[in-house]
Coordinates of N, CA and C in Angstrom, one line a residue:
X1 N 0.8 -1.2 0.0 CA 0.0 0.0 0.0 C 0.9 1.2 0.0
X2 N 0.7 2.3 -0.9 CA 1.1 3.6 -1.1 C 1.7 4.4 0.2
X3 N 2.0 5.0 0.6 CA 2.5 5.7 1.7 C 1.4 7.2 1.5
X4 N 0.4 7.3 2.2 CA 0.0 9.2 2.1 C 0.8 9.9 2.0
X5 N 0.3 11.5 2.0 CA 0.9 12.5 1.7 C 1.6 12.6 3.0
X6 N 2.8 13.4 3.0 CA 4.0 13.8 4.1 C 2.8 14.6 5.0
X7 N 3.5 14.3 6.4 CA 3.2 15.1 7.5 C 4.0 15.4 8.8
X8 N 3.8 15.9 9.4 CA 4.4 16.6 10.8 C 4.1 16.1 11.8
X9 N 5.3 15.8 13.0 CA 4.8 15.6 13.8 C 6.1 16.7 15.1
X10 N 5.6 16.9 16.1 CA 6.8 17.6 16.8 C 7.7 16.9 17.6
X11 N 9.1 17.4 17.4 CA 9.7 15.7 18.2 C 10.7 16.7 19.3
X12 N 11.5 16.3 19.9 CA 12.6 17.0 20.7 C 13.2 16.4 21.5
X13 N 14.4 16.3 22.4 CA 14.9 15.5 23.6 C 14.4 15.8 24.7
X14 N 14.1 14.7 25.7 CA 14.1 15.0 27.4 C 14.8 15.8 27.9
X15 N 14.8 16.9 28.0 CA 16.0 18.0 28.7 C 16.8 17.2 30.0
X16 N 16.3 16.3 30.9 CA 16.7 15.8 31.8 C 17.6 14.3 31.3
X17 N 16.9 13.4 31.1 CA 17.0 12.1 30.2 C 17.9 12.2 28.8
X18 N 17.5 13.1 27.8 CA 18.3 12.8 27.1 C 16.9 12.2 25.5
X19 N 16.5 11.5 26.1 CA 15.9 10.7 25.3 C 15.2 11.5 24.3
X20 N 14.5 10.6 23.0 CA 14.2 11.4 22.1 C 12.3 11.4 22.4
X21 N 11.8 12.4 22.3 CA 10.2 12.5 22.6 C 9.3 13.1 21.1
X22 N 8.4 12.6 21.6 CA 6.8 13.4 20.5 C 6.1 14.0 21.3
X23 N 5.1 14.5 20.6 CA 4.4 16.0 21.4 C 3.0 14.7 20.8
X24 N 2.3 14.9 21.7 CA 1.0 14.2 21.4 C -0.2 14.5 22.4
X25 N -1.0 15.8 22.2 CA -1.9 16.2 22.8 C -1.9 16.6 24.1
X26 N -0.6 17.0 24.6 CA -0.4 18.0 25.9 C 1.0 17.1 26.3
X27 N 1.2 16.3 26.1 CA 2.3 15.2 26.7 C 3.1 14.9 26.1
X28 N 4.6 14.7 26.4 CA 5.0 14.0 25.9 C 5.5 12.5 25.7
X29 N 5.9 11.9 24.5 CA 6.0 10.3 24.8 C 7.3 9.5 23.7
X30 N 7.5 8.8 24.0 CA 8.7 8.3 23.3 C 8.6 7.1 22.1
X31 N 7.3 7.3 21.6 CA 6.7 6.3 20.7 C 6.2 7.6 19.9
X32 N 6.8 7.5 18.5 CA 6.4 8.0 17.2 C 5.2 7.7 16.8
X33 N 5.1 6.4 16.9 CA 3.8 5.9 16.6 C 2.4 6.8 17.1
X34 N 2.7 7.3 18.2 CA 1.2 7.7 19.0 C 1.5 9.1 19.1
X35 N 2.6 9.8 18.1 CA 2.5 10.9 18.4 C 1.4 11.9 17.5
X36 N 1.3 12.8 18.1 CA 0.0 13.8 17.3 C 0.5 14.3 16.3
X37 N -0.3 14.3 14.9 CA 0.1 14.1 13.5 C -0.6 15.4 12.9
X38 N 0.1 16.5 12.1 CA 0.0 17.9 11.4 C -0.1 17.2 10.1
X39 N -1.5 17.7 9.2 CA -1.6 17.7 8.1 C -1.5 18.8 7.1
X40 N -1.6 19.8 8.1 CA -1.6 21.2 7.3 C -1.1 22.0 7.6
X41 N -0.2 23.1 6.8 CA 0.8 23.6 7.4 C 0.1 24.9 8.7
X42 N -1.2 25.3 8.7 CA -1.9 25.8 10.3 C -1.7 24.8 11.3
X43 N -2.2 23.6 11.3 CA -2.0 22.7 11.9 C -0.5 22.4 12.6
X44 N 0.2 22.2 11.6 CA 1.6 22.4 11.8 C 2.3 23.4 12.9
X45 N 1.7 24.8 12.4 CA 2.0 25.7 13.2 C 1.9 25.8 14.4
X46 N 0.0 25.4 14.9 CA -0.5 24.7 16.6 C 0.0 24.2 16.9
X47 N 1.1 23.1 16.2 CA 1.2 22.0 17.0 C 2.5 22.2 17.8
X48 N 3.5 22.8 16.6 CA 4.9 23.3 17.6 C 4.6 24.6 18.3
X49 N 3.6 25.5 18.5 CA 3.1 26.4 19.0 C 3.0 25.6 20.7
X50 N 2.3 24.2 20.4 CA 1.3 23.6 21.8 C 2.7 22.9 22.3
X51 N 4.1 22.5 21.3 CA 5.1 21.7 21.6 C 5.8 22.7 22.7
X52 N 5.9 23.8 22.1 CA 7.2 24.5 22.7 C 6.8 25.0 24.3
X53 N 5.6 24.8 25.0 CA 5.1 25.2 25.7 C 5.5 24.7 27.2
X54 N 6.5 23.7 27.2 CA 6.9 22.6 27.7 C 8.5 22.7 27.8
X55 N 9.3 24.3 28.1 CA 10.7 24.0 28.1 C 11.3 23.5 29.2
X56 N 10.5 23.4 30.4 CA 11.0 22.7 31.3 C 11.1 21.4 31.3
X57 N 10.7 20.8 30.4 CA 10.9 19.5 29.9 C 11.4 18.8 28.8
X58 N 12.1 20.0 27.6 CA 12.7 19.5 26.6 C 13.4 20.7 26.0
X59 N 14.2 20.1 25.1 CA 15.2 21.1 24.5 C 15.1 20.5 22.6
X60 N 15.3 21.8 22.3 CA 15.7 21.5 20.7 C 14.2 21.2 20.4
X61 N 13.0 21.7 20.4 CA 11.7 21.3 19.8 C 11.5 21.3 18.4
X62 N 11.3 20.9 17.6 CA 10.8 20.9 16.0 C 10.3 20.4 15.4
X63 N 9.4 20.4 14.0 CA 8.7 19.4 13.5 C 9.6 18.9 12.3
X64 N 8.9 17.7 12.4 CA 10.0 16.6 11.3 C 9.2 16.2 10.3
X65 N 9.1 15.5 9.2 CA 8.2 15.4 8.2 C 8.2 13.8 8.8
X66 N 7.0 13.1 8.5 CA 6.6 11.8 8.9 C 5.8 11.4 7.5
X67 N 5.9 10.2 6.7 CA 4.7 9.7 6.0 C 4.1 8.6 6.9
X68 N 2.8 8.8 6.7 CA 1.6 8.1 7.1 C 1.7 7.2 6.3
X69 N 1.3 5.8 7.2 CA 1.5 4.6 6.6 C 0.3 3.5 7.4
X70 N -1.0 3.3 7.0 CA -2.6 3.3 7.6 C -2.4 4.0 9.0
X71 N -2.1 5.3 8.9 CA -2.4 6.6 9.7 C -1.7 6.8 10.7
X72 N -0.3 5.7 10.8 CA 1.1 5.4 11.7 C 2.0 6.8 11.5
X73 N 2.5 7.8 12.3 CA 3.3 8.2 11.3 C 4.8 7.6 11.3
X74 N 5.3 7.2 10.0 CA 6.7 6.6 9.8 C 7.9 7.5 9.4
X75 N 8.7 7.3 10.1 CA 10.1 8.5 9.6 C 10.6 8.5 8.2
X76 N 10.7 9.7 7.7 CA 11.3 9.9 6.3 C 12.7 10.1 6.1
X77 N 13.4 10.4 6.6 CA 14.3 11.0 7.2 C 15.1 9.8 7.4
X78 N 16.7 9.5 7.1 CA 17.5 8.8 7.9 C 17.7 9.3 9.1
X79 N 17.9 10.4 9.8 CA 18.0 11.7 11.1 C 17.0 10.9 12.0
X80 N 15.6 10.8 11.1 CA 14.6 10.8 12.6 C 14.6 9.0 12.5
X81 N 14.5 8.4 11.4 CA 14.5 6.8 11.7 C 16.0 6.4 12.9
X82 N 17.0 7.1 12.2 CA 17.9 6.6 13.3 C 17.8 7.2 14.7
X83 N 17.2 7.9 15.3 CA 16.5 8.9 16.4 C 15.8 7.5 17.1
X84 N 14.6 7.3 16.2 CA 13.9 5.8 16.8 C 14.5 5.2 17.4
X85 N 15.6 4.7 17.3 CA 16.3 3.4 17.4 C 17.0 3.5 19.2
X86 N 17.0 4.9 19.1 CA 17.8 5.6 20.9 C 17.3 4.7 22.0
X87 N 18.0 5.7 22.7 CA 19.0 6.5 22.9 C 20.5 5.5 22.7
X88 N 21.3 6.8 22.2 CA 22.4 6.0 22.3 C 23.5 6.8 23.1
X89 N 23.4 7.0 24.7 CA 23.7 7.4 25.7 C 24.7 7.0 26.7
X90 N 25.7 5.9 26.1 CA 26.3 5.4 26.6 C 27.8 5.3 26.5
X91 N 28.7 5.3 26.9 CA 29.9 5.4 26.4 C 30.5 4.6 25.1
X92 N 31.5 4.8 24.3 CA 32.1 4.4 23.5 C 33.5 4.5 23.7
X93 N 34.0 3.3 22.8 CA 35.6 3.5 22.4 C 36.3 4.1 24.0
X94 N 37.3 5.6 23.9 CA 37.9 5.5 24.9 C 37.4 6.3 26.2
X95 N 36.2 6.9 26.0 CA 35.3 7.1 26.9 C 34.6 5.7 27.9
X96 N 34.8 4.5 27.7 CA 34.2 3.1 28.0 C 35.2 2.9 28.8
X97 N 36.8 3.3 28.5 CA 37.9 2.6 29.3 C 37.9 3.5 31.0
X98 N 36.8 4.4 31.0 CA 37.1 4.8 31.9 C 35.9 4.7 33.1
X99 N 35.3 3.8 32.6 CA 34.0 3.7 33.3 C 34.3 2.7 34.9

């Protein structure tokens, strides 16, 4: 089945955590899946309007493009698919030798 037309969803990190979040009807959550979906660019506007309201809880707010896939929204983006996959918050290489 075809992918719909592109859409928005608002995403940003946990200011405390780190982790990667969605804006979805006053809350935030760490499932793209259930995040609240901009089809139009007013809509769009509300929505990082209703995201950014929330800096005590996040940093870096923005909307990312998402295609709808039966009304899921799915990352377009290598940036935001590899975002899904997080956090990757843990040491590496020679930062690990010192743990």
């Amino acid at each position: 089945m075809a992918a719909e037309a592109l859409a928005k969803v608002a995403t940003s990190n946990h200011l405390i955590e780190g982790d990667v979040i969605y804006f979805a009807h006053g809350v935030w959550l760490r499932d793209l899946a259930r995040a609240e979906v901009a089809r139009t660019p007013e809509e769009a506007d509300d929505l990082l309007r209703r995201a950014r309201a929330f800096p005590h809880e996040t940093v870096g707010v923005e909307l990312v493009d998402v295609a709808l896939e039966a009304g899921v929204p799915r990352p377009v983006h290598f940036r935001e698919a590899f975002r899904t996959r997080g956090p990757s918050n843990y040491f590496h290489g020679k930062q690990a030798d010192h743990v």
